[in-house]
Amino acid sequence: RWRVHVSGVDNLPTDGPAVSASNHVGYLDFAFLGRAALERGRLVRFMAKQEVFDHPVSGPLMRGMGHLPVDRFGGPLAAIDTAVSALRDGEVVGLFPEGTISRSFVPARPKTGAVRIAMRAEAPLIPAAVWGSQRLLTKGRHPNWQRNVPIIVAYGRQVDYGAGDAPTAVTDELIARI
């Protein structure tokens, strides 16, 4: 019974590939972003660290939902290949360019992976933002399951890029939009 407010979801394509890149303030961000995408008839395949897939509870759930594991210490390039393959199959791939939850709730310096994946697959790059989930379940705080907590999910206009653009410059534009 949380109050989820969604805006800009019409910026998410109804078919074909897309990369959805969002800030990361709470452990449930993927659920709220994914729920919003359902309004466009889309399922989002989120990239998440391998440790989430290794967990006895979250692992089977993440695999069952078709999310994509990232081995941050062994084979991150394999995760990029997996994401590009999913995009070429017409999926929406979701990720958090910061790579972790920001304890300050202000976007941290992002990595360029979202942009590199979108560029390699020639997929639209859609900025998104989520706010409020940090009040429920986030890093370093006790869970709070109270009802009627407002959650805001906003999808922005596609970030334009060209084949010759520097991933760092496009990433700067992406995080500014987020």
Coordinates of N, CA and C in Angstrom, one line a residue:
R1 N 0.8 -1.2 0.0 CA 0.0 0.0 0.0 C 0.9 1.3 0.0
W2 N 1.9 1.3 -0.8 CA 2.6 2.5 -1.0 C 2.0 3.3 -2.1
R3 N 2.2 4.6 -2.1 CA 1.6 5.5 -3.1 C 2.7 5.7 -4.1
V4 N 2.6 5.0 -5.3 CA 3.6 5.1 -6.3 C 3.1 6.1 -7.4
H5 N 3.8 7.2 -7.6 CA 3.5 8.2 -8.6 C 4.5 8.0 -9.8
V6 N 3.9 7.8 -11.0 CA 4.8 7.6 -12.1 C 4.5 8.7 -13.1
S7 N 5.6 9.2 -13.7 CA 5.5 10.3 -14.7 C 6.6 9.9 -15.8
G8 N 6.3 10.4 -17.0 CA 7.2 10.3 -18.1 C 7.3 8.9 -18.7
V9 N 6.5 8.0 -18.3 CA 6.7 6.6 -18.7 C 6.5 6.5 -20.2
D10 N 5.8 7.5 -20.8 CA 5.7 7.5 -22.3 C 7.0 7.7 -23.0
N11 N 8.1 8.0 -22.3 CA 9.4 8.1 -22.9 C 10.0 6.8 -23.1
L12 N 9.5 5.7 -22.5 CA 10.0 4.4 -22.6 C 9.3 3.8 -23.9
P13 N 10.1 3.3 -24.8 CA 9.5 2.7 -26.1 C 8.6 1.5 -25.7
T14 N 7.5 1.4 -26.5 CA 6.6 0.2 -26.3 C 7.1 -1.1 -26.9
D15 N 8.1 -1.0 -27.8 CA 8.7 -2.2 -28.3 C 10.2 -1.9 -28.7
G16 N 10.9 -2.9 -28.9 CA 12.3 -2.8 -29.3 C 13.2 -2.5 -28.1
P17 N 14.5 -2.5 -28.3 CA 15.4 -2.4 -27.2 C 15.4 -1.0 -26.6
A18 N 15.9 -0.9 -25.3 CA 16.1 0.4 -24.6 C 16.9 0.1 -23.4
V19 N 17.8 1.0 -23.1 CA 18.5 1.0 -21.8 C 17.9 2.0 -20.9
S20 N 17.4 1.6 -19.7 CA 16.9 2.4 -18.7 C 17.9 2.6 -17.6
A21 N 18.4 3.8 -17.4 CA 19.4 4.1 -16.4 C 18.9 5.0 -15.3
S22 N 19.0 4.6 -14.1 CA 18.4 5.3 -13.0 C 19.4 5.6 -11.8
N23 N 19.0 6.5 -11.0 CA 19.7 6.7 -9.7 C 19.4 5.5 -8.8
H24 N 20.0 5.3 -7.7 CA 19.9 4.2 -6.9 C 19.9 4.6 -5.4
V25 N 18.7 4.6 -4.8 CA 18.6 5.1 -3.4 C 18.1 4.0 -2.4
G26 N 17.6 2.9 -3.0 CA 17.1 1.8 -2.1 C 17.1 0.5 -2.8
Y27 N 17.0 -0.6 -2.0 CA 17.1 -1.9 -2.5 C 15.9 -2.3 -3.4
L28 N 14.8 -1.6 -3.2 CA 13.6 -1.9 -4.0 C 13.4 -1.0 -5.3
D29 N 14.4 -0.2 -5.6 CA 14.3 0.6 -6.8 C 13.9 -0.1 -8.0
F30 N 14.6 -1.3 -8.2 CA 14.3 -2.1 -9.4 C 12.8 -2.4 -9.5
A31 N 12.2 -2.7 -8.4 CA 10.8 -3.1 -8.4 C 9.9 -2.0 -8.8
F32 N 10.2 -0.8 -8.3 CA 9.3 0.4 -8.6 C 9.5 0.8 -10.0
L33 N 10.8 0.8 -10.5 CA 11.0 1.1 -11.9 C 10.4 0.1 -12.8
G34 N 10.5 -1.1 -12.5 CA 9.9 -2.2 -13.3 C 8.4 -2.1 -13.3
R35 N 7.8 -1.8 -12.2 CA 6.4 -1.7 -12.1 C 5.9 -0.6 -13.0
A36 N 6.6 0.5 -13.0 CA 6.2 1.7 -13.9 C 6.3 1.3 -15.3
A37 N 7.3 0.5 -15.7 CA 7.5 0.1 -17.1 C 6.3 -0.8 -17.6
L38 N 5.7 -1.5 -16.7 CA 4.5 -2.3 -17.0 C 3.4 -1.5 -17.6
E39 N 3.3 -0.2 -17.3 CA 2.3 0.7 -17.9 C 2.5 0.8 -19.4
R40 N 3.7 0.5 -19.9 CA 4.0 0.5 -21.3 C 4.1 -0.9 -21.9
G41 N 3.7 -1.9 -21.1 CA 3.7 -3.3 -21.5 C 5.1 -3.8 -21.6
R42 N 6.1 -3.2 -20.8 CA 7.5 -3.7 -20.9 C 7.9 -4.3 -19.6
L43 N 8.7 -5.4 -19.7 CA 9.4 -6.0 -18.6 C 10.9 -5.5 -18.7
V44 N 11.4 -5.1 -17.6 CA 12.8 -4.6 -17.5 C 13.7 -5.7 -16.9
R45 N 14.8 -6.0 -17.6 CA 15.8 -6.9 -17.2 C 16.9 -6.1 -16.5
F46 N 16.9 -6.1 -15.2 CA 17.9 -5.3 -14.5 C 19.2 -6.0 -14.3
M47 N 20.3 -5.3 -14.4 CA 21.6 -5.8 -14.2 C 21.8 -5.6 -12.7
A48 N 22.3 -6.7 -12.0 CA 22.6 -6.7 -10.6 C 23.8 -7.5 -10.3
K49 N 24.5 -7.1 -9.2 CA 25.7 -7.8 -8.8 C 25.5 -9.3 -8.6
Q50 N 26.5 -10.1 -8.9 CA 26.4 -11.5 -8.8 C 26.0 -12.0 -7.4
E51 N 26.4 -11.3 -6.4 CA 26.1 -11.6 -5.0 C 24.6 -11.7 -4.7
V52 N 23.8 -10.9 -5.4 CA 22.3 -11.0 -5.3 C 21.8 -12.3 -5.9
F53 N 22.4 -12.8 -7.0 CA 22.0 -14.0 -7.6 C 22.5 -15.2 -6.8
D54 N 23.6 -15.1 -6.0 CA 24.1 -16.2 -5.2 C 23.3 -16.3 -3.9
H55 N 22.5 -15.4 -3.5 CA 21.7 -15.4 -2.2 C 20.6 -16.5 -2.4
P56 N 20.4 -17.3 -1.3 CA 19.4 -18.4 -1.4 C 18.0 -17.9 -1.6
V57 N 17.6 -16.7 -1.2 CA 16.3 -16.2 -1.4 C 16.2 -15.3 -2.7
S58 N 17.0 -14.3 -2.8 CA 16.9 -13.4 -3.9 C 17.4 -14.0 -5.2
G59 N 18.3 -15.0 -5.1 CA 18.9 -15.6 -6.3 C 17.8 -16.2 -7.2
P60 N 17.0 -17.2 -6.7 CA 16.0 -17.8 -7.5 C 15.0 -16.8 -8.1
L61 N 14.7 -15.8 -7.3 CA 13.7 -14.7 -7.7 C 14.3 -14.0 -8.9
M62 N 15.6 -13.5 -8.7 CA 16.2 -12.7 -9.8 C 16.3 -13.5 -11.1
R63 N 16.8 -14.8 -11.0 CA 16.9 -15.6 -12.2 C 15.5 -15.9 -12.8
G64 N 14.5 -16.1 -12.0 CA 13.2 -16.3 -12.5 C 12.6 -15.1 -13.2
M65 N 13.0 -13.9 -12.8 CA 12.5 -12.7 -13.4 C 13.3 -12.3 -14.7
G66 N 14.4 -13.1 -14.9 CA 15.2 -12.9 -16.1 C 16.2 -11.7 -16.0
H67 N 16.5 -11.3 -14.7 CA 17.5 -10.3 -14.6 C 18.9 -10.8 -14.9
L68 N 19.8 -9.8 -15.0 CA 21.1 -10.1 -15.6 C 22.2 -10.0 -14.5
P69 N 23.0 -11.1 -14.2 CA 24.1 -11.0 -13.2 C 25.3 -10.2 -13.7
V70 N 26.0 -9.5 -12.8 CA 27.2 -8.8 -13.1 C 28.3 -9.3 -12.1
D71 N 29.3 -10.0 -12.6 CA 30.4 -10.4 -11.8 C 31.4 -9.2 -11.8
R72 N 31.3 -8.4 -10.8 CA 32.1 -7.1 -10.7 C 33.6 -7.4 -10.5
F73 N 33.9 -8.6 -10.0 CA 35.3 -8.9 -9.7 C 36.0 -9.8 -10.7
G74 N 35.2 -10.6 -11.4 CA 35.8 -11.6 -12.3 C 35.5 -11.3 -13.8
G75 N 34.3 -11.1 -14.2 CA 34.0 -10.9 -15.6 C 33.0 -9.9 -16.0
P76 N 33.3 -8.6 -15.7 CA 32.3 -7.6 -16.0 C 32.0 -7.5 -17.5
L77 N 33.0 -7.8 -18.3 CA 32.8 -7.8 -19.8 C 31.7 -8.8 -20.3
A78 N 31.6 -9.9 -19.6 CA 30.6 -10.9 -19.9 C 29.2 -10.3 -19.7
A79 N 29.1 -9.5 -18.6 CA 27.8 -8.9 -18.3 C 27.4 -7.9 -19.4
I80 N 28.4 -7.2 -19.9 CA 28.1 -6.3 -21.0 C 27.6 -7.1 -22.3
D81 N 28.3 -8.2 -22.6 CA 27.8 -9.0 -23.7 C 26.4 -9.5 -23.5
T82 N 26.1 -9.9 -22.2 CA 24.8 -10.4 -21.9 C 23.7 -9.3 -22.1
A83 N 24.0 -8.1 -21.6 CA 23.1 -7.0 -21.8 C 22.9 -6.6 -23.2
V84 N 23.9 -6.6 -24.0 CA 23.8 -6.3 -25.4 C 23.0 -7.3 -26.1
S85 N 23.2 -8.6 -25.8 CA 22.4 -9.7 -26.4 C 20.9 -9.5 -26.0
A86 N 20.6 -9.2 -24.8 CA 19.2 -8.9 -24.4 C 18.6 -7.8 -25.2
L87 N 19.4 -6.7 -25.4 CA 18.9 -5.6 -26.1 C 18.7 -6.0 -27.6
R88 N 19.5 -6.8 -28.2 CA 19.4 -7.2 -29.5 C 18.1 -8.1 -29.7
D89 N 17.7 -8.7 -28.6 CA 16.5 -9.5 -28.6 C 15.2 -8.6 -28.3
G90 N 15.4 -7.3 -28.2 CA 14.3 -6.4 -28.0 C 13.9 -6.1 -26.6
E91 N 14.8 -6.5 -25.7 CA 14.5 -6.3 -24.2 C 14.8 -4.9 -23.8
V92 N 14.2 -4.5 -22.6 CA 14.6 -3.3 -21.9 C 15.6 -3.7 -20.9
V93 N 16.8 -3.2 -20.8 CA 17.8 -3.5 -19.8 C 17.9 -2.3 -18.9
G94 N 17.7 -2.6 -17.6 CA 17.8 -1.5 -16.6 C 19.1 -1.6 -15.8
L95 N 19.6 -0.5 -15.5 CA 20.8 -0.5 -14.6 C 21.0 0.8 -13.9
F96 N 21.9 0.8 -12.9 CA 22.1 1.9 -12.1 C 23.6 2.3 -12.3
P97 N 23.8 3.4 -13.1 CA 25.2 3.8 -13.4 C 26.1 4.0 -12.3
E98 N 25.6 4.3 -11.1 CA 26.5 4.5 -9.9 C 27.1 3.2 -9.5
G99 N 26.4 2.1 -9.8 CA 26.9 0.8 -9.4 C 26.6 0.4 -8.0
T100 N 26.0 1.3 -7.2 CA 25.7 1.0 -5.8 C 24.7 2.0 -5.3
I101 N 24.1 1.7 -4.2 CA 23.2 2.7 -3.5 C 24.1 3.8 -3.0
S102 N 23.6 5.1 -3.3 CA 24.3 6.2 -2.8 C 23.8 6.5 -1.4
R103 N 24.7 6.5 -0.4 CA 24.3 6.7 1.0 C 23.8 8.2 1.2
S104 N 24.3 9.1 0.4 CA 23.9 10.5 0.5 C 22.6 10.8 -0.3
F105 N 22.1 9.8 -1.1 CA 21.0 9.9 -1.9 C 21.1 10.9 -3.0
V106 N 22.3 11.4 -3.2 CA 22.7 12.2 -4.4 C 23.5 11.3 -5.3
P107 N 23.2 11.4 -6.6 CA 23.9 10.5 -7.5 C 25.4 10.6 -7.4
A108 N 26.1 9.5 -7.2 CA 27.6 9.5 -7.1 C 28.1 9.5 -8.5
R109 N 29.4 9.6 -8.7 CA 30.0 9.7 -10.0 C 29.7 8.3 -10.7
P110 N 29.0 8.4 -11.8 CA 28.6 7.2 -12.5 C 29.7 6.5 -13.3
K111 N 29.5 5.3 -13.6 CA 30.4 4.5 -14.5 C 29.8 4.7 -15.9
T112 N 30.6 4.4 -16.9 CA 30.1 4.6 -18.3 C 29.4 3.4 -18.9
G113 N 29.2 2.3 -18.1 CA 28.6 1.1 -18.6 C 27.3 1.3 -19.3
A114 N 26.4 2.0 -18.8 CA 25.0 2.2 -19.4 C 25.2 2.8 -20.8
V115 N 26.0 3.8 -20.9 CA 26.2 4.4 -22.2 C 26.9 3.4 -23.2
R116 N 27.9 2.8 -22.7 CA 28.7 1.8 -23.6 C 27.8 0.7 -24.1
I117 N 26.9 0.2 -23.2 CA 26.0 -0.9 -23.6 C 25.0 -0.3 -24.6
A118 N 24.4 0.8 -24.4 CA 23.4 1.4 -25.3 C 24.1 1.7 -26.7
M119 N 25.3 2.2 -26.6 CA 26.0 2.5 -27.9 C 26.3 1.2 -28.7
R120 N 26.8 0.2 -28.0 CA 27.1 -1.0 -28.7 C 25.9 -1.7 -29.3
A121 N 24.8 -1.6 -28.6 CA 23.6 -2.2 -29.2 C 22.7 -1.2 -30.0
E122 N 23.2 0.0 -30.1 CA 22.5 1.1 -30.8 C 21.0 1.2 -30.3
A123 N 20.9 1.2 -29.0 CA 19.6 1.2 -28.3 C 19.4 2.6 -27.7
P124 N 18.1 3.0 -27.6 CA 17.8 4.3 -27.0 C 18.2 4.2 -25.5
L125 N 18.7 5.4 -25.0 CA 19.2 5.5 -23.6 C 18.2 6.4 -22.9
I126 N 17.5 5.8 -22.0 CA 16.4 6.5 -21.3 C 16.8 6.8 -19.8
P127 N 16.9 8.1 -19.4 CA 17.2 8.3 -18.0 C 15.9 8.1 -17.2
A128 N 16.1 7.7 -15.9 CA 15.0 7.5 -15.0 C 15.5 7.9 -13.6
A129 N 14.5 8.2 -12.8 CA 14.8 8.5 -11.4 C 13.7 7.9 -10.5
V130 N 14.2 7.5 -9.3 CA 13.2 7.0 -8.3 C 13.6 7.7 -7.0
W131 N 12.5 8.0 -6.3 CA 12.7 8.6 -5.0 C 11.6 8.1 -4.0
G132 N 12.0 7.9 -2.8 CA 11.1 7.4 -1.8 C 11.4 6.0 -1.3
S133 N 12.0 5.2 -2.1 CA 12.3 3.8 -1.7 C 13.3 3.8 -0.6
Q134 N 14.1 4.9 -0.5 CA 15.1 4.9 0.6 C 14.4 5.0 2.0
R135 N 13.2 5.4 2.0 CA 12.4 5.4 3.3 C 12.0 4.0 3.7
L136 N 12.1 3.1 2.8 CA 11.6 1.7 3.1 C 12.8 0.8 3.4
L137 N 13.7 0.6 2.4 CA 14.8 -0.4 2.6 C 16.0 0.1 1.8
T138 N 17.0 0.5 2.6 CA 18.2 1.0 2.0 C 19.4 0.6 2.8
K139 N 20.5 0.9 2.3 CA 21.8 0.6 2.9 C 22.0 1.3 4.2
G140 N 22.4 0.5 5.2 CA 22.8 1.1 6.5 C 21.7 1.6 7.4
R141 N 20.4 1.2 7.1 CA 19.3 1.6 7.9 C 18.4 0.4 8.1
H142 N 17.6 0.5 9.2 CA 16.7 -0.6 9.5 C 15.5 -0.5 8.5
P143 N 14.9 -1.6 8.1 CA 13.8 -1.6 7.2 C 12.6 -0.9 7.8
N144 N 11.8 -0.3 7.0 CA 10.6 0.5 7.4 C 9.5 0.0 6.5
W145 N 8.5 -0.7 6.9 CA 7.5 -1.2 6.1 C 6.2 -0.5 6.2
Q146 N 6.2 0.8 6.7 CA 5.0 1.5 6.9 C 4.3 1.8 5.6
R147 N 3.0 2.0 5.7 CA 2.2 2.1 4.5 C 2.1 3.6 4.1
N148 N 1.6 3.8 2.9 CA 1.3 5.2 2.4 C 2.6 6.0 2.2
V149 N 3.7 5.4 2.1 CA 5.0 6.1 1.8 C 4.9 6.5 0.3
P150 N 5.1 7.8 0.0 CA 5.1 8.1 -1.5 C 6.4 7.7 -2.1
I151 N 6.2 7.1 -3.3 CA 7.3 6.7 -4.1 C 7.1 7.4 -5.5
I152 N 8.2 8.0 -5.9 CA 8.1 8.7 -7.2 C 9.0 8.0 -8.2
V153 N 8.5 7.8 -9.4 CA 9.3 7.2 -10.5 C 9.1 8.1 -11.7
A154 N 10.2 8.6 -12.3 CA 10.1 9.4 -13.4 C 11.0 8.9 -14.5
Y155 N 10.5 8.8 -15.7 CA 11.3 8.5 -16.9 C 11.5 9.8 -17.7
G156 N 12.7 10.0 -18.2 CA 13.0 11.2 -18.9 C 13.1 11.0 -20.4
R157 N 13.2 12.1 -21.2 CA 13.4 12.0 -22.6 C 14.7 11.3 -22.9
Q158 N 14.8 10.6 -24.0 CA 15.9 9.8 -24.5 C 17.2 10.8 -24.6
V159 N 18.3 10.2 -24.1 CA 19.6 11.0 -24.3 C 20.1 10.6 -25.7
D160 N 20.3 11.7 -26.5 CA 20.8 11.5 -27.8 C 22.3 11.3 -27.8
Y161 N 22.8 10.4 -28.6 CA 24.3 10.2 -28.7 C 24.6 9.7 -30.2
G162 N 25.8 9.9 -30.6 CA 26.3 9.5 -31.9 C 27.3 8.4 -31.7
A163 N 27.6 7.7 -32.8 CA 28.6 6.6 -32.7 C 30.0 7.1 -32.3
G164 N 30.3 8.3 -32.7 CA 31.6 8.9 -32.4 C 31.7 9.6 -31.1
D165 N 30.6 9.7 -30.3 CA 30.6 10.5 -29.1 C 31.4 9.7 -28.0
A166 N 32.0 10.5 -27.1 CA 32.8 9.9 -26.0 C 31.8 9.4 -25.0
P167 N 32.0 8.2 -24.5 CA 31.1 7.7 -23.5 C 31.0 8.5 -22.2
T168 N 32.2 9.1 -21.8 CA 32.2 9.9 -20.6 C 31.3 11.2 -20.8
A169 N 31.3 11.8 -22.0 CA 30.5 13.0 -22.2 C 29.0 12.6 -22.2
V170 N 28.7 11.5 -22.8 CA 27.3 11.1 -22.8 C 26.8 10.7 -21.4
T171 N 27.7 10.0 -20.7 CA 27.4 9.7 -19.3 C 27.2 10.9 -18.4
D172 N 28.0 12.0 -18.7 CA 27.7 13.2 -17.9 C 26.4 13.8 -18.2
E173 N 25.9 13.7 -19.5 CA 24.6 14.2 -19.9 C 23.5 13.3 -19.2
L174 N 23.8 12.0 -19.2 CA 22.8 11.1 -18.6 C 22.6 11.4 -17.1
I175 N 23.7 11.5 -16.4 CA 23.6 11.7 -14.9 C 23.0 13.1 -14.6
A176 N 23.2 14.1 -15.5 CA 22.6 15.4 -15.3 C 21.1 15.3 -15.5
R177 N 20.6 14.4 -16.4 CA 19.2 14.3 -16.7 C 18.6 13.5 -15.5
I178 N 19.3 12.5 -15.0 CA 18.8 11.7 -13.8 C 18.6 12.7 -12.7

